Structures are given as structure tokens and as C-alpha cells.
XYZ file of C-alpha atoms in Angstrom:
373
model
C -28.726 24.010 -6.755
C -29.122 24.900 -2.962
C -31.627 23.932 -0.378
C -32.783 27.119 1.820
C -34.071 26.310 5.398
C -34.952 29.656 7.543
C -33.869 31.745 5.719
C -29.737 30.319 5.296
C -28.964 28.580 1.742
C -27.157 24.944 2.792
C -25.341 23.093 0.198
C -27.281 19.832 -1.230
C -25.352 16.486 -0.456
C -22.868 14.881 -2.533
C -24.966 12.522 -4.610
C -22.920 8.933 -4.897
C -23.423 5.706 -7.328
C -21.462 2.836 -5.554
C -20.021 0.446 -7.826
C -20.402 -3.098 -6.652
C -22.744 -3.879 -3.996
C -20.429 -6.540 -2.139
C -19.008 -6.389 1.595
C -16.788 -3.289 0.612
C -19.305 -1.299 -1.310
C -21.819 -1.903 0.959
C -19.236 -0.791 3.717
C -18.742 2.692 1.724
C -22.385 3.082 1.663
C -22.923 3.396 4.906
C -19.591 5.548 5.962
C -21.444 8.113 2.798
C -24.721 7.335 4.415
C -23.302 8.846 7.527
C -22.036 11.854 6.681
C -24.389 15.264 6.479
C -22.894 16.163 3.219
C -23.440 12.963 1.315
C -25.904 10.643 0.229
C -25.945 7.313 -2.033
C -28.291 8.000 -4.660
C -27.360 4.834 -6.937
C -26.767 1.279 -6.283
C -24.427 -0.643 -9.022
C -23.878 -4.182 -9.519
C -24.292 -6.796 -12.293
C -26.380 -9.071 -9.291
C -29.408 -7.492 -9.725
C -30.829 -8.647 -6.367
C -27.488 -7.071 -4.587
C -28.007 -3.637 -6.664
C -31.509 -3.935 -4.983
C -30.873 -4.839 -1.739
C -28.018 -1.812 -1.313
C -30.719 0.749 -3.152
C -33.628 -0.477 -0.812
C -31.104 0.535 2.254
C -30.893 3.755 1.038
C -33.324 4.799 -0.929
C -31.514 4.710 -4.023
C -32.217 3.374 -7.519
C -30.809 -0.149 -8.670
C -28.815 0.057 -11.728
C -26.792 -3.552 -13.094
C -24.465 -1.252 -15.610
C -22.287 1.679 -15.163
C -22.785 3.311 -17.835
C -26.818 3.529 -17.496
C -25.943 4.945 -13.958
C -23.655 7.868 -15.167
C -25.764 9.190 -17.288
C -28.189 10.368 -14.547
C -28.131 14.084 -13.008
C -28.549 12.417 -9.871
C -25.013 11.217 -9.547
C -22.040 13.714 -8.823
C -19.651 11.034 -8.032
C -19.029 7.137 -7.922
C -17.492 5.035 -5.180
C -15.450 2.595 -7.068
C -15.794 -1.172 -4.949
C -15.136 -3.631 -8.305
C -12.621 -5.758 -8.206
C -9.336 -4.757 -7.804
C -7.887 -5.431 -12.221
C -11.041 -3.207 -13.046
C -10.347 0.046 -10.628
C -8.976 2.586 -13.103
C -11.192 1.541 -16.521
C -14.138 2.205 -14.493
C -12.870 5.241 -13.018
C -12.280 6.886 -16.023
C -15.477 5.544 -17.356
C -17.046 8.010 -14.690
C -14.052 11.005 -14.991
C -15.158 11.092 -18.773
C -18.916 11.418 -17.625
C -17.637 14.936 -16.184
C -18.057 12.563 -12.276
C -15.573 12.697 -9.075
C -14.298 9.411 -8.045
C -13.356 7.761 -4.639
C -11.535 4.407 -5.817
C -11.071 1.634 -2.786
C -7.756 0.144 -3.006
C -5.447 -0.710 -4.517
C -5.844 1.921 -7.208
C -5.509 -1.087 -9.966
C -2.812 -3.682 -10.466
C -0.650 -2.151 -12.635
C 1.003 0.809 -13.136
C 0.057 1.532 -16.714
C -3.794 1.547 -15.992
C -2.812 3.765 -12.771
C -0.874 6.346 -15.409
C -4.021 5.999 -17.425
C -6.206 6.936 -14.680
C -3.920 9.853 -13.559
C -3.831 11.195 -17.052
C -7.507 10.889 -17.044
C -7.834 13.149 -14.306
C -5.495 15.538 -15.342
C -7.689 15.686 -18.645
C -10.918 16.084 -16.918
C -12.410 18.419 -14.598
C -13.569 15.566 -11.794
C -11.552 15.175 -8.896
C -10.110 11.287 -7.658
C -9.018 10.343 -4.275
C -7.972 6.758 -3.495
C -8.788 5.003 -0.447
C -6.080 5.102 2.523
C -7.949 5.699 5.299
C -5.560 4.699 7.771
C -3.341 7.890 7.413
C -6.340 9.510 8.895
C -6.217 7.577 12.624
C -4.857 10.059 15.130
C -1.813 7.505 15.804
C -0.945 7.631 12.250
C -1.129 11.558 11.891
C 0.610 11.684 15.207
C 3.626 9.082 14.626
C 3.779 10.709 11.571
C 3.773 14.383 12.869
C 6.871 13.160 15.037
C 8.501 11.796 11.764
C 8.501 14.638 9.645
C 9.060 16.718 12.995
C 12.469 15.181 13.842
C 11.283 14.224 17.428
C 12.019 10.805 16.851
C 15.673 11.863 15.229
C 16.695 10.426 12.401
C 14.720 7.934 10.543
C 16.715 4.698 11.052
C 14.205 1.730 10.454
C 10.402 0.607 10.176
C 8.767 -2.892 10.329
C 5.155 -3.149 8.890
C 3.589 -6.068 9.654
C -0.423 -7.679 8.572
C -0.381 -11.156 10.414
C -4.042 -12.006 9.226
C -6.197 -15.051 8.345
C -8.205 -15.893 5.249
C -10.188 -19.030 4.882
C -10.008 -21.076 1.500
C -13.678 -20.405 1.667
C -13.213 -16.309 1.315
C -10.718 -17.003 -2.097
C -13.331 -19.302 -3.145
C -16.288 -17.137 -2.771
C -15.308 -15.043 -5.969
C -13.966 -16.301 -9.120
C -12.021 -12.936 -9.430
C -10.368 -13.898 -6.144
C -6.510 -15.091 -5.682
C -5.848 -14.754 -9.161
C -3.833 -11.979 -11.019
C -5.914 -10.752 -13.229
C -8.714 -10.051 -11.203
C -6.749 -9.319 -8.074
C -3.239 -8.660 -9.084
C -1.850 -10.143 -6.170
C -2.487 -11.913 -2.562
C -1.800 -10.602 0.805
C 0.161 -8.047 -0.484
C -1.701 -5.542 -2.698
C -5.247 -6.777 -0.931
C -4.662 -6.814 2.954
C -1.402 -5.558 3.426
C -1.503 -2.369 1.135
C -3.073 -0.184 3.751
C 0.359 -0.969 6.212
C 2.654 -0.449 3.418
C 1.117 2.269 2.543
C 1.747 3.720 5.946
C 5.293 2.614 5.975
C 5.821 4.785 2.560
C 4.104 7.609 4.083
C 6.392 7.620 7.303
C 9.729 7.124 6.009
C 9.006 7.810 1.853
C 9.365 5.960 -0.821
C 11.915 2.706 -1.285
C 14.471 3.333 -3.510
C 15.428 -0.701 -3.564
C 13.486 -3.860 -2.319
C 14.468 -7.443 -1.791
C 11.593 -10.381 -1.246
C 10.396 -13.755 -1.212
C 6.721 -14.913 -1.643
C 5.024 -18.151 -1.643
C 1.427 -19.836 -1.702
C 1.667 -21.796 1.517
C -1.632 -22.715 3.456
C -4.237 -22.360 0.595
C -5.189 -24.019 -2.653
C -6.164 -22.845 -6.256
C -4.477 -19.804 -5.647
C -2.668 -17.955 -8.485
C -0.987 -15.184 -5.839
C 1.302 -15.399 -2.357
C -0.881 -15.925 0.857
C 2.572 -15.080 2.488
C 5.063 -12.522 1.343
C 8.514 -11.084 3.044
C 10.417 -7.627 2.349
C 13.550 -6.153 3.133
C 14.255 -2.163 1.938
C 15.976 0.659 1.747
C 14.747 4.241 1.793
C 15.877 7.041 -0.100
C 16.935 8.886 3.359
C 19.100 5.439 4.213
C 16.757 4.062 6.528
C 15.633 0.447 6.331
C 12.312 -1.481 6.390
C 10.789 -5.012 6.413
C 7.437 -5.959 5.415
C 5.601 -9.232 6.387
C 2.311 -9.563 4.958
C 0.109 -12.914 5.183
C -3.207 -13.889 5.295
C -1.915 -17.761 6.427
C -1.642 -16.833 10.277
C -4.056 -18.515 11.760
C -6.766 -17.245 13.381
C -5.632 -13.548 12.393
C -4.115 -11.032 14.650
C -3.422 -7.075 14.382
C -1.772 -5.162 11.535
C 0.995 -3.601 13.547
C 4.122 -0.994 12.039
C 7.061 0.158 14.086
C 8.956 3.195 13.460
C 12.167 3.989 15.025
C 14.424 6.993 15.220
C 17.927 8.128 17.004
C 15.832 9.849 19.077
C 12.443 7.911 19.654
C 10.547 5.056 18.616
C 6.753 4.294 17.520
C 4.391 1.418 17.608
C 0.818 1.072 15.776
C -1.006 -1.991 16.870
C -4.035 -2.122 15.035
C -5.131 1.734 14.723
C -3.905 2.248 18.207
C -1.119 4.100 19.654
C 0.545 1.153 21.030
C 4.211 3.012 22.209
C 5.167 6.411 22.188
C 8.292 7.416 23.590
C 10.549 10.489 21.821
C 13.772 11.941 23.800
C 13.439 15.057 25.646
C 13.772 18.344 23.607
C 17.195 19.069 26.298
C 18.608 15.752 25.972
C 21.385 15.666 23.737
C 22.343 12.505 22.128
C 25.557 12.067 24.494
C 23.565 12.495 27.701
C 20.995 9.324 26.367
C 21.362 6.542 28.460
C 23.290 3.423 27.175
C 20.398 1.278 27.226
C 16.806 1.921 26.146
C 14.104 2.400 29.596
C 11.276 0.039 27.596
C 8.164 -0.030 28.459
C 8.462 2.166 30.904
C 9.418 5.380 28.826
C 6.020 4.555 26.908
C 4.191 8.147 26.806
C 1.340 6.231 24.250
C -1.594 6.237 26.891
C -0.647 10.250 27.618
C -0.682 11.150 24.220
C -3.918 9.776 22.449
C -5.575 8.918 26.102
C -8.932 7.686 24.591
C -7.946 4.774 22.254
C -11.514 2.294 23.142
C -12.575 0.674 20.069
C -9.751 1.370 17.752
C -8.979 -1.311 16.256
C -7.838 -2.474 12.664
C -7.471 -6.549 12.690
C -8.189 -9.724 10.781
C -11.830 -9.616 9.946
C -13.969 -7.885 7.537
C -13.877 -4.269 7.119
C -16.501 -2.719 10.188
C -17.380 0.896 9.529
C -14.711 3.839 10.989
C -13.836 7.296 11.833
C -10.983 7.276 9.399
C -13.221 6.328 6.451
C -15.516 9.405 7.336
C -12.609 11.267 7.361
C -11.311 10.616 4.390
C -14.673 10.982 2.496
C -15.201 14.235 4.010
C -11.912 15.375 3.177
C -13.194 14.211 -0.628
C -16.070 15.892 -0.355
C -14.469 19.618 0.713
C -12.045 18.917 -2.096
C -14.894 18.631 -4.471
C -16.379 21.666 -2.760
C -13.725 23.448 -2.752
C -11.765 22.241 -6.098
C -8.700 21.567 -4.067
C -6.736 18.516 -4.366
C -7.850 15.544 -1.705
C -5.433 14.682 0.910
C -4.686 11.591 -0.713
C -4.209 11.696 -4.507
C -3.903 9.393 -7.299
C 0.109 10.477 -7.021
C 0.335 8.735 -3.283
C -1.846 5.512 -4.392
C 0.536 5.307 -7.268
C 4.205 5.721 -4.722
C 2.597 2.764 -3.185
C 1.280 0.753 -5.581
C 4.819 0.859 -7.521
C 6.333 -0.947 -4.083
C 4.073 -3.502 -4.011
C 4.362 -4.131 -7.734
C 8.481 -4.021 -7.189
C 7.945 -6.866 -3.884
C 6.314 -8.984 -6.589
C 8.852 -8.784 -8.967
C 11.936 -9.170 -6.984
C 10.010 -11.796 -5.021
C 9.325 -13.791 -8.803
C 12.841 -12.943 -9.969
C 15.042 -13.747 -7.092
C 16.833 -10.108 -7.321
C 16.685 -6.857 -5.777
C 14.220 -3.974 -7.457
C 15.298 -0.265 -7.465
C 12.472 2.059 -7.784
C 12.655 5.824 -8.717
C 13.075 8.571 -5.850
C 10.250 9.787 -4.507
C 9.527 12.277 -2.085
C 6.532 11.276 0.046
C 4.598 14.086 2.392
């Protein structure tokens, strides 16, 4: 059905349920709430009062049960914000209902219910994206223009690195929190995904991974609050990760990429460095010791950088989360794939699920090739 104004025919809104009514959901609410071709139509949660208090925000009807809310007309697609072990049963709860799904990360915590949810959306006729919305900040798309460009030269190393702070309060305020089988993992798979995830996406999938792990500055917990990396990519360049939710009071995300021929920095969601030999510079005529600082081209490049930021605290809405549910939306539209598909949360779900095991059996994981674009 279309809505006609003057005489044009417009195309309705998307109409979203949001599952779970928490910080995140409440966080995709408003980025859908925002956006001209969306609307939330349907609160979920199994608090009544916090399906009521998101609905009352926006106008929408409290539900406490998924399956009462897919089986309303009013719903064309569900924003899936449940814990983390529940992600892909409840997404194919709503692919089976003939309903698109955006699914917050991780996709789930194992690879056979991600397999389960791909298969489901091969089967069906909705349409899944997975949320990654950091491949959508212009320093990301640009750093990773320059990657797949050669201007940096050859890929020779990246270092992704979430240095952020968690209370014992925040892993005590759920009892789904810091334990496997409601969160599959710690710092990792929860705050760190989003930087791995970019680290796959610049320099493609792993093809071996080394790591350590370890519960160090909270209590109770079944998962790492601290969690170290070493890899090696498919095209022979190598990575570390560092992810940890024990470093006090919390700083930036931050992931380096380097290159014969330039290197990259992301601090937060800003262009931190930017510097990329010139196009006449052959390798011989490079000078025997890198300029620094001052070859950093980062502030000419992406010159309006205010507010950008990506650090410890809770998620604040963002540009990149628009983007991404806009790009959902067109794909929807148009029945084209979404930018990011259940095949890219799966590349990096697999390397986070391949940390944990090295990490808990002291030996080195190979994973499958993978091209990543």
C-alpha cells in the first residue's frame, strides 16, 4: 500500500517490532525512529513495563512474546536486541513469519545456529542484515578504499585494539551476562567484535590464530574480561588483537593498518593518521626512515571529524547506524542483498570463535580461506 500526498504516491515506512526493550533495543529504536522510511510499530520484551515504556516513546503497541507480535500486518520486519545465545532462533522465528530481520551483534555464539540462520534465509523470502555499523564511518570506508586500492601497498600488518572498562555492576545487572550460554563470550564477541570485524574486512579473513585469555579484574564471570591474538592472513599479512573490558576507566577502540606503501590509524571512528606514498614515488626513491607525524594527511582527508567518536561507554545514537539501516531498508525495497550479510557476520564470528578455542586449548587454530570484500 502507498500513501499519495499532492498528487505523487510515496512509499509507507518500514514498519519494525524491536525485540528486547533494553539499552540496545531502545538504542535501535530511535536510529529507526529517525529515519523517513521507518517507523517502530511494536515494542517486545518479556518486562512488561519495558515493552511499555519503549511503545509509549513511539507510539507503538506493547507485546511480552514474539510470536503474538509477528503475527500482526503491522510488522514488516524485527530488530533483533535479545541476548546474544538467542540471536538466530529468534531470527528465524520472524524469517518463517515471511519478516526481514536486522540482528545486533554478534549474529549468535556459534556457528551452527549462524548456518541455521543463513539456511533460513536462503529458504525464505525475508531479507537479514547483521549489525556492523562501523564499516559505514567515512574513516573505515576510506582506510578501506586505500586497502583494496593498493595505495597503502601491500598489506603487511594490522593491530585492532578495544581498551574498555566494564564495572562488576554491568555483568551483574543481567543474569544472561558473562556467561557462555547467554553471551558466548566476554570482551571478545561483545565489545570487541565490531574492531575485529573491521580488521577482517581490511585485510580478509585469518587463515590461522594464536591466543591467550583470562578472567582478570572481575568476579562470577564464566568468559575472558581480557583476551590477546596473534594472526596470519590469507594474503601473508599479520595481525594482533587486544580486546578487554579490564582497562580502567575505558579508552578508544583504535585499529592500525599498515602497508609497503602507507599506513592507517582509526581512533575511535576517527581518522586518526593518514599518510599513503605518492602515486610517482617508487619504492627505491622512499626515504630510509618513516617522516611520522608529520606525513599525516588525516585532517586533509576527512576534515570534519567533531563528534566522532566510538569509546568505552554505552552505545549513543550514530550516523553509521542510520546508515546501515537505510542501506537495510533499500535492500528490502529493492530485494537486493544488504551491504552486510549474514555471510560477513559469519567470516567474523568464525575468528572470534577460533581466538576462544586456541586461547582454551593452548594451540594455534586454522580457519578456512575466505575472501572478504
Amino acid at each position: 500500500m502507498t500513501a499519495t500526498t499532492n498528487g505523487t504516491t510515496a512509499t509507507p515506512p518500514l514498519r519494525f517490532a524491536v525485540l528486547g526493550c533494553g539499552a540496545i533495543g531502545q538504542h535501535h529504536a530511535s536510529v529507526i525512529d529517525g529515519l523517513d522510511s521507518a517507523e517502530v510499530t511494536v515494542a517486545i520484551d518479556v518486562t512488561e513495563q519495558a515493552a511499555q515504556q519503549l511503545a509509549t516513546r513511539y507510539d507503538a503497541m506493547p507485546v511480552t512474546g514474539l510470536t503474538d507480535a509477528l503475527k500482526r500486518d503491522d510488522v514488516d520486519a524485527v530488530a533483533i536486541c535479545s541476548p546474544s545465545g538467542d540471536h538466530a532462533q529468534h531470527a528465524i522465528a520472524a524469517l518463517d513469519a515471511g519478516k526481514h530481520v536486522v540482528v545486533e551483534k554478534p549474529i549468535d555464539i556459534t556457528l551452527e545456529a549462524a548456518a541455521a540462520l543463513a539456511k533460513a534465509e536462503e529458504q525464505s523470502t525475508g531479507i537479514v542484515t547483521v549489525i556492523s555499523q562501523h564499516r559505514y564511518d567515512p574513516s573505515s570506508r576510506l582506510v578501506h578504499d586505500a586497502v583494496q586500492s593498493g595505495k597503502l601497498g601491500v598489506p603487511t600488518s594490522g593491530v585492532a585494539t578495544v581498551s574498555w572498562w566494564r564495572s562488576q555492576l554491568y555483568y551483574d545487572s543481567g543474569a544472561w551476562r558473562g556467561t557462555k550460554k547467554g553471551d558466548g563470550g566476554g570482551a571478545l564477541i561483545n565489545q570487541s567484535i565490531h574492531t575485529i570485524d573491521l580488521l577482517v574486512w581490511m585485510l580478509g579473513c585469518p587463515v590461522e590464530v594464536m591466543a591467550y585469555a583470562a578472567c582478570l579484574a572481575h568476579t562470577g564471570l564464566e568468559v575472558e574480561d581480557t583476551a590477546v591474538a596473534i594472526m596470519r592472513f590469507e594474503n601473508g599479512a599479520l595481525g594482533v588483537v587486544h580486546g578487554t573490558t579490564a582497562a580502567y576507566p575505558g579508552l578508544t577502540a583504535r585499529l592500525q593498518v599498515h602497508g609497503s606503501r602507507g599506513s592507517a590509524v582509526i581512533d575511535g571512528a576517527k581518522l586518526a593518521y593518514f599518510h599513503a606514498a605518492a602515486d610517482n614515488l617508487d619504492a627505491e626513491e622512499a626515504p630510509a626512515y618513516g617522516a611520522g607525524a608529520d606525513s599525516n594527511h588525516a585532517s586533509e582527508l576527512l576534515p570534519d571529524q567533531n563528534g566522532m567518536t566510538a569509546g568505552s561507554g554505552p552505545a549513543a545514537p550514530s550516523d553509521a547506524h542510520s546508515l546501515q539501516y537505510a542501506d537495510f531498508v533499500e535492500a528490502v525495497r529493492t530485494g537486493r542483498a544488504p551491504a552486510i550479510t549474514v555471510a560477513d557476520a559469519i567470516t567474523t564470528l568464525s575468528v572470534v570463535l577460533s581466538i576462544y578455542e586456541s586461547a582454551e586449548t593452548g594451540r594455534p587454530i586454522p580457519l578456512p580461506r575466505a575472501n572478504m570484500s
